[in-house]
Every structure is written in C-alpha cells, then in structure tokens.
C-alpha cells in the first residue's frame, strides 16, 4: 500500500498553498493498493468531493481517473499528476514525474517536484513565509565553533549563534540560535529559533556592538538604498488647476508603465525550469521564482539590477522587516499606485488610466 498525504502543512507529500484557503492543513489521503486507488477525507474544513458530491470523513472511497475530484467544492485535484511510482492513467502512460527536480509553470500557477514532494502555489498570491519553508538555498551558520560556515572569534558570539541565508539578492533570512547575547536587526532583538525575512538594507548586529557586513559573506547581495522621506512642502498658493500633477508625479506615473508590463508578463508567461527558472543552483529557488519570474542568476535579472516590482516595493518601505504574509500581488498593488495620493490603481491596465479616481489628478 502507498499513501500520499495532501494538505497545506510542509510535512505533507502533496503540498497546496491555496490563496483562498480551501485546502486544510491535512486535507485528504490518496491511497494505492495494487491497481486500486482510494481517497480519504481527513476531517477537512471544506470537505472532499467526487463528481460534486461530498464524501464522508475518515472513510476510504474508491476513485478512478474519469471522476472529478475537488478539495472544497471547486479546487480541482488532478490525481493523474499525483506522484505514485508506476501508477498508470489507463492510457499506457506513467503519471509519475521522471524528474525529481522540476518546476513547471502555467500562467500564475507553479508546480514544483523535488525530493518526492509536490508543491503547488500561485506565484502572485503565495506567501513568502510559505515559500521560504521549501527554499533550498542553504543557511550559513555563524558562530565561534570551528564547524560554523562563518567563524567569528569574539567573546560575545556564541558557539552557534545565527543562521543566515539569501532568499533573493534583495531578501535575507535570519534565525537566532538561542544565542547568549542575542541577534539584533535595526536595534530590534530577534526571538530565538524563529525565522525572519528582511530587505538587505537591514543593519544586523551581534550582541551590543558587533555589526555584520552582509556583503562580506554574500558577495551577490544587492544593498537596497531606502528612499528618503521628503520634508513637508511649504504652503503654496492654490494652483489654477488643482488636479494637475507636478513634473515629478507625472514622471513617476510614466514609470508605472514598466510596473504594469512586468506584472502582465507574469500572467502571460508559460515556461519550465529549463527555460525560465534556473535560480542560482538551488533546487527550488521558490522565493525568487515567486517574486520575479525572470531568468538568469539568483532571482533573475529584474532583481540583479535592483529594479522590478519587489525592488521598488522594498525600496519605498521604511522598515526593513518583511511581512511573512507578503505576496507578489501585495507588492504590486502598493507600487502600482497614484503618485500623488498613493491610492492603488488595482489591476487596471496602465494604458487605460487617465486619472486617479480618488484624488482626481489627471495624468493624460
């Protein structure tokens, strides 16, 4: 008997990060006994359905490839793609993936197969904290011990003090290893044994006075320069046209064309790992994939040049701490906004935008 555990938890064999949260942490079990295939709902919140009819929980139900299986009533599960060794789909074809390290993309949907696991996510709506769980860029351990990747001979440094790695050249992930003197980022002490993501502008400190130069340990890192907050403008006489943008606002609006093009290209692009997702030698490179969709090098050319939606988003945020629930859509909607009042243009094509519906500034 072979089983495949399906759900949101990273311990599952078939992991689904559904932005609508239709899939439970442990949703269902797919079971193969000889040539027979069964599915068992594991008490999921939204149920498991066969041809539109909800099955009872904790009871094995026989299924075949002609039936429509859904988690909740509308998240379709293609059982022919679930990786069972030598599981035939009835047409003499093997549904098991031949390559244990593949990344397949269909529009915004990404399917990753590695180490016997399958991970499904929407690259626009996946959370960075979910993606980072499966990122294979290895941590470097910093400490005094000779076994550490980064060895620092300093009395305030613990034997194994800190784990640190790059998710992309713009994002660093840190985990304090219950050190004696602590790890601080922008003067805030990290909770031990908890992973945090920061933009690369963050100031990392060991104890009270040992600052870390990230560039020294990660030569490929891009240090983002934060945009200075402009001082309040002096009072001016009312404009003859209060809805007319300034020259700088008009310039920023024109730059949004590239933001729209980048987002739109992600929606239209269909590719494979070989042509679109060779991410710096990592097996998955999920965070980089989710936030760039570009080719070449860690994180792709959009990040390597410091441009792109993620670079813009992180550059305009005054805090270096990155929300774990940040998605690419979140970053896009915040960047793709009226230069004057910062109201998002949502997903309206740039060429169609004539004015801001909130502040009424006319850009065309």
XYZ file of C-alpha atoms in Angstrom:
364
model
C 0.000 0.000 0.000
C 1.204 3.508 -0.860
C -0.196 6.734 0.522
C 0.090 10.420 -0.377
C -0.841 12.999 2.282
C -2.424 16.106 0.735
C -2.694 19.467 2.508
C -1.068 22.786 3.433
C 1.454 21.542 6.004
C 5.076 21.200 4.908
C 5.072 17.604 6.211
C 2.538 16.647 3.529
C 3.656 14.796 0.407
C 1.448 16.914 -1.862
C 1.504 20.491 -0.554
C -1.051 23.009 -1.811
C -0.799 26.701 -0.948
C -4.248 27.861 -1.982
C -4.736 31.649 -1.694
C -8.437 31.099 -0.944
C -7.659 28.695 1.931
C -9.935 25.975 0.620
C -7.356 23.308 1.450
C -6.941 22.201 5.084
C -3.599 21.584 6.801
C -4.125 17.819 6.436
C -6.935 17.588 3.942
C -7.015 14.132 2.370
C -5.122 10.895 1.883
C -4.658 9.309 -1.541
C -4.152 5.542 -1.249
C -2.954 2.981 -3.774
C -3.409 -0.744 -3.178
C -2.351 -2.797 -6.173
C -4.226 -1.316 -9.128
C -6.911 0.214 -6.930
C -6.995 3.857 -5.956
C -8.829 5.367 -2.965
C -9.240 8.800 -1.396
C -9.990 9.510 2.259
C -11.045 12.897 3.611
C -9.225 13.609 6.895
C -11.934 15.716 8.517
C -11.125 18.767 6.384
C -12.978 22.033 6.972
C -14.340 22.348 3.432
C -14.629 18.689 2.513
C -13.583 16.464 -0.378
C -15.921 15.959 -3.332
C -16.274 13.306 -6.038
C -18.260 14.481 -9.073
C -19.730 17.273 -6.964
C -20.842 15.071 -4.053
C -19.134 15.453 -0.669
C -17.753 12.237 0.805
C -17.827 11.301 4.478
C -14.659 11.909 6.505
C -12.290 9.118 7.577
C -13.763 6.581 5.142
C -11.841 5.263 2.115
C -13.723 5.796 -1.112
C -12.646 4.117 -4.380
C -11.926 6.510 -7.256
C -10.826 6.370 -10.888
C -9.279 8.742 -13.405
C -12.614 9.540 -15.041
C -14.032 11.115 -11.881
C -13.694 14.773 -10.934
C -12.067 15.141 -7.514
C -12.213 18.512 -5.748
C -10.956 19.782 -2.408
C -13.749 22.005 -1.187
C -16.335 22.236 -3.940
C -14.138 23.952 -6.532
C -10.400 23.259 -6.045
C -9.814 20.531 -8.598
C -7.259 17.846 -7.756
C -5.739 16.234 -10.835
C -4.982 12.786 -9.457
C -3.117 11.811 -12.633
C -0.400 14.273 -11.595
C -0.018 12.957 -8.066
C 3.300 11.148 -7.907
C 2.828 7.419 -7.394
C 5.596 5.182 -8.803
C 4.320 3.228 -11.789
C 0.749 4.469 -11.433
C -0.863 4.111 -14.865
C -3.530 6.519 -16.064
C -5.155 3.874 -18.232
C -3.537 5.019 -21.492
C -0.226 3.238 -21.038
C 1.355 6.436 -19.730
C 3.028 6.790 -16.377
C 1.741 9.701 -14.320
C 4.817 9.772 -12.092
C 7.262 12.594 -12.773
C 10.537 11.352 -14.212
C 12.492 14.330 -12.925
C 12.659 14.749 -9.157
C 13.763 18.373 -9.501
C 11.363 20.120 -11.840
C 9.499 23.398 -11.825
C 6.525 23.748 -14.133
C 4.592 26.959 -14.630
C 1.262 27.534 -16.291
C 0.413 31.228 -16.197
C 0.472 32.120 -12.480
C 0.299 28.509 -11.261
C 3.612 26.906 -10.278
C 4.173 23.211 -9.644
C 7.420 22.092 -8.044
C 8.547 18.469 -7.726
C 11.558 17.723 -5.599
C 12.661 15.023 -3.203
C 9.435 13.065 -3.551
C 7.260 16.066 -2.710
C 4.975 18.114 -4.930
C 4.304 21.757 -4.067
C 1.581 23.780 -5.783
C 1.231 27.525 -5.398
C 0.103 30.660 -7.184
C 3.213 32.777 -7.686
C 1.213 36.001 -7.343
C -0.676 35.051 -4.175
C 1.736 32.727 -2.346
C 3.042 33.994 0.998
C 6.768 34.463 1.367
C 6.734 32.602 4.716
C 5.254 29.533 2.986
C 7.724 29.662 0.120
C 10.749 30.112 2.365
C 9.961 26.801 4.130
C 10.892 24.996 0.925
C 13.728 27.225 -0.263
C 16.849 25.106 -0.778
C 19.429 27.893 -0.644
C 21.296 26.674 2.428
C 21.764 28.643 5.606
C 25.224 29.646 6.696
C 25.775 29.162 10.416
C 27.676 31.968 12.131
C 29.468 31.399 15.444
C 32.712 30.638 17.285
C 32.718 26.873 16.673
C 35.130 25.518 14.085
C 32.208 23.761 12.356
C 30.451 27.057 11.561
C 30.360 28.326 7.980
C 31.162 31.843 9.220
C 33.595 31.687 12.142
C 33.939 34.766 14.358
C 36.452 34.781 17.190
C 34.711 37.123 19.591
C 33.603 36.521 23.158
C 30.117 37.931 22.565
C 29.489 35.415 19.774
C 28.000 32.064 20.806
C 29.426 28.786 19.505
C 26.454 28.534 17.133
C 24.955 31.987 17.150
C 22.965 32.636 13.992
C 21.665 31.063 10.786
C 21.658 33.368 7.783
C 20.897 32.961 4.063
C 19.776 34.844 0.982
C 16.325 34.122 -0.410
C 16.996 36.561 -3.247
C 19.710 39.216 -3.615
C 17.216 41.635 -2.022
C 15.960 39.450 0.842
C 17.950 37.950 3.700
C 16.563 35.409 6.179
C 17.858 35.201 9.747
C 17.343 32.831 12.671
C 18.959 33.383 16.067
C 20.048 30.026 17.525
C 19.206 30.868 21.149
C 22.457 32.782 21.458
C 23.679 34.168 24.791
C 23.985 37.813 23.731
C 21.297 37.867 21.065
C 20.972 38.979 17.463
C 19.611 42.428 16.665
C 18.249 43.767 13.394
C 17.732 47.525 13.202
C 18.092 47.532 17.010
C 15.260 45.030 17.487
C 16.196 41.756 19.177
C 15.184 38.616 17.295
C 13.160 35.961 19.085
C 15.359 32.830 19.202
C 14.609 29.893 16.893
C 12.231 31.938 14.749
C 12.927 32.838 11.126
C 12.663 36.426 9.935
C 12.938 37.948 6.473
C 14.465 41.400 5.928
C 15.427 43.544 2.997
C 19.171 43.758 2.537
C 19.285 47.329 3.884
C 18.859 45.888 7.376
C 21.567 46.524 9.954
C 22.480 43.219 11.621
C 24.260 43.238 14.976
C 25.603 40.549 17.291
C 25.193 41.484 20.949
C 25.682 45.143 21.791
C 28.402 46.203 19.388
C 29.417 43.680 16.704
C 27.960 44.788 13.373
C 27.830 42.350 10.458
C 28.679 43.420 6.927
C 26.340 41.260 4.838
C 28.216 41.990 1.597
C 31.292 40.323 3.072
C 29.527 36.988 3.425
C 27.217 37.242 0.404
C 29.045 38.975 -2.483
C 25.973 38.664 -4.747
C 23.777 40.661 -2.374
C 22.198 43.920 -3.546
C 22.032 46.509 -0.779
C 18.861 48.499 -1.299
C 19.017 52.220 -0.741
C 15.906 53.440 1.019
C 14.186 56.432 -0.496
C 14.465 59.461 1.733
C 11.202 60.844 3.050
C 10.715 64.277 1.547
C 10.094 67.097 4.068
C 6.665 68.714 4.014
C 6.309 71.196 1.181
C 5.922 74.843 2.187
C 2.477 76.296 1.786
C 1.848 77.475 -1.759
C -0.814 79.498 -3.402
C -3.629 77.348 -4.763
C -2.953 76.089 -8.277
C -5.143 77.250 -11.088
C -5.627 73.538 -11.795
C -5.589 71.542 -8.519
C -5.903 68.244 -10.455
C -2.727 68.752 -12.473
C 0.231 66.540 -11.412
C 3.653 68.009 -10.706
C 6.502 67.202 -13.072
C 7.837 64.607 -10.612
C 4.415 62.989 -10.200
C 4.000 62.831 -13.971
C 7.423 61.192 -14.257
C 6.519 58.616 -11.596
C 3.247 57.872 -13.373
C 5.088 57.142 -16.621
C 7.404 54.758 -14.773
C 4.356 52.722 -13.751
C 4.116 51.501 -17.340
C 7.083 49.199 -16.660
C 5.482 48.012 -13.418
C 2.354 47.049 -15.341
C 4.379 45.342 -18.080
C 6.291 43.252 -15.552
C 3.106 42.143 -13.803
C 1.324 41.432 -17.071
C 4.246 39.381 -18.410
C 3.987 37.114 -15.369
C 0.337 36.475 -16.124
C 1.033 35.597 -19.748
C 4.261 33.648 -19.417
C 4.285 29.864 -19.520
C 7.641 28.180 -19.061
C 9.615 25.371 -17.457
C 12.557 25.217 -15.114
C 14.925 24.771 -18.035
C 13.882 27.971 -19.788
C 12.601 30.219 -17.070
C 13.537 29.155 -13.570
C 17.214 28.292 -13.300
C 17.666 30.000 -9.957
C 21.269 30.161 -8.895
C 21.816 26.426 -8.494
C 19.030 25.997 -5.947
C 16.668 23.085 -6.495
C 13.581 25.193 -5.858
C 14.539 28.847 -5.511
C 10.891 29.371 -4.638
C 11.020 32.818 -3.153
C 12.972 34.117 -6.121
C 10.589 32.417 -8.542
C 7.528 33.761 -6.828
C 8.726 37.333 -6.767
C 10.479 37.679 -10.105
C 9.600 35.167 -12.788
C 12.782 36.331 -14.506
C 15.630 34.271 -15.891
C 19.326 34.039 -15.168
C 21.188 34.115 -11.860
C 19.717 34.131 -8.380
C 16.419 35.939 -8.545
C 16.779 36.804 -12.212
C 17.802 39.970 -13.993
C 14.961 42.041 -12.586
C 16.387 41.630 -9.109
C 20.036 41.619 -10.104
C 19.629 45.117 -11.469
C 17.726 46.209 -8.395
C 14.678 47.068 -10.480
C 11.361 45.317 -10.741
C 8.333 45.356 -8.517
C 9.971 43.744 -5.492
C 12.894 46.160 -5.601
C 10.541 49.131 -5.842
C 8.390 47.848 -3.005
C 11.269 47.186 -0.616
C 12.966 50.442 -1.543
C 9.964 52.554 -0.635
C 9.246 50.756 2.674
C 10.919 52.473 5.614
C 11.001 49.255 7.656
C 13.434 46.542 6.554
C 11.351 43.808 8.160
C 9.311 41.912 5.572
C 5.866 40.604 6.467
C 5.674 36.823 6.297
C 2.282 37.090 4.615
C 3.634 39.354 1.867
C 2.628 38.210 -1.612
C 3.662 39.412 -5.039
C 0.140 40.790 -5.522
C 0.529 42.807 -2.304
C 3.783 44.335 -3.540
C 2.330 45.077 -6.974
C -0.812 46.762 -5.670
C 1.189 49.002 -3.346
C 3.703 50.032 -6.014
C 1.118 50.420 -8.798
C -0.485 53.488 -7.250
C -1.230 57.163 -7.797
C 1.992 59.153 -7.246
C 0.044 61.945 -5.532
C -2.310 60.205 -3.087
C -0.852 56.634 -3.186
C -4.247 55.075 -3.961
C -3.691 51.801 -5.809
C -4.737 51.625 -9.456
C -5.540 47.956 -8.684
C -5.157 45.840 -11.845
C -6.380 48.376 -14.350
C -4.152 48.366 -17.477
C -1.763 51.305 -17.394
C -2.688 52.493 -20.886
C -6.310 52.961 -19.806
C -5.577 55.083 -16.717
C -6.363 58.731 -17.322
C -6.870 59.984 -13.800
C -6.895 58.834 -10.186
C -10.437 58.007 -9.145
C -9.716 59.181 -5.572
C -7.809 62.475 -5.834
C -8.880 63.171 -9.443
C -5.336 64.009 -10.571
C -5.320 63.876 -14.375
C -2.283 62.135 -15.885
C -3.350 62.167 -19.530
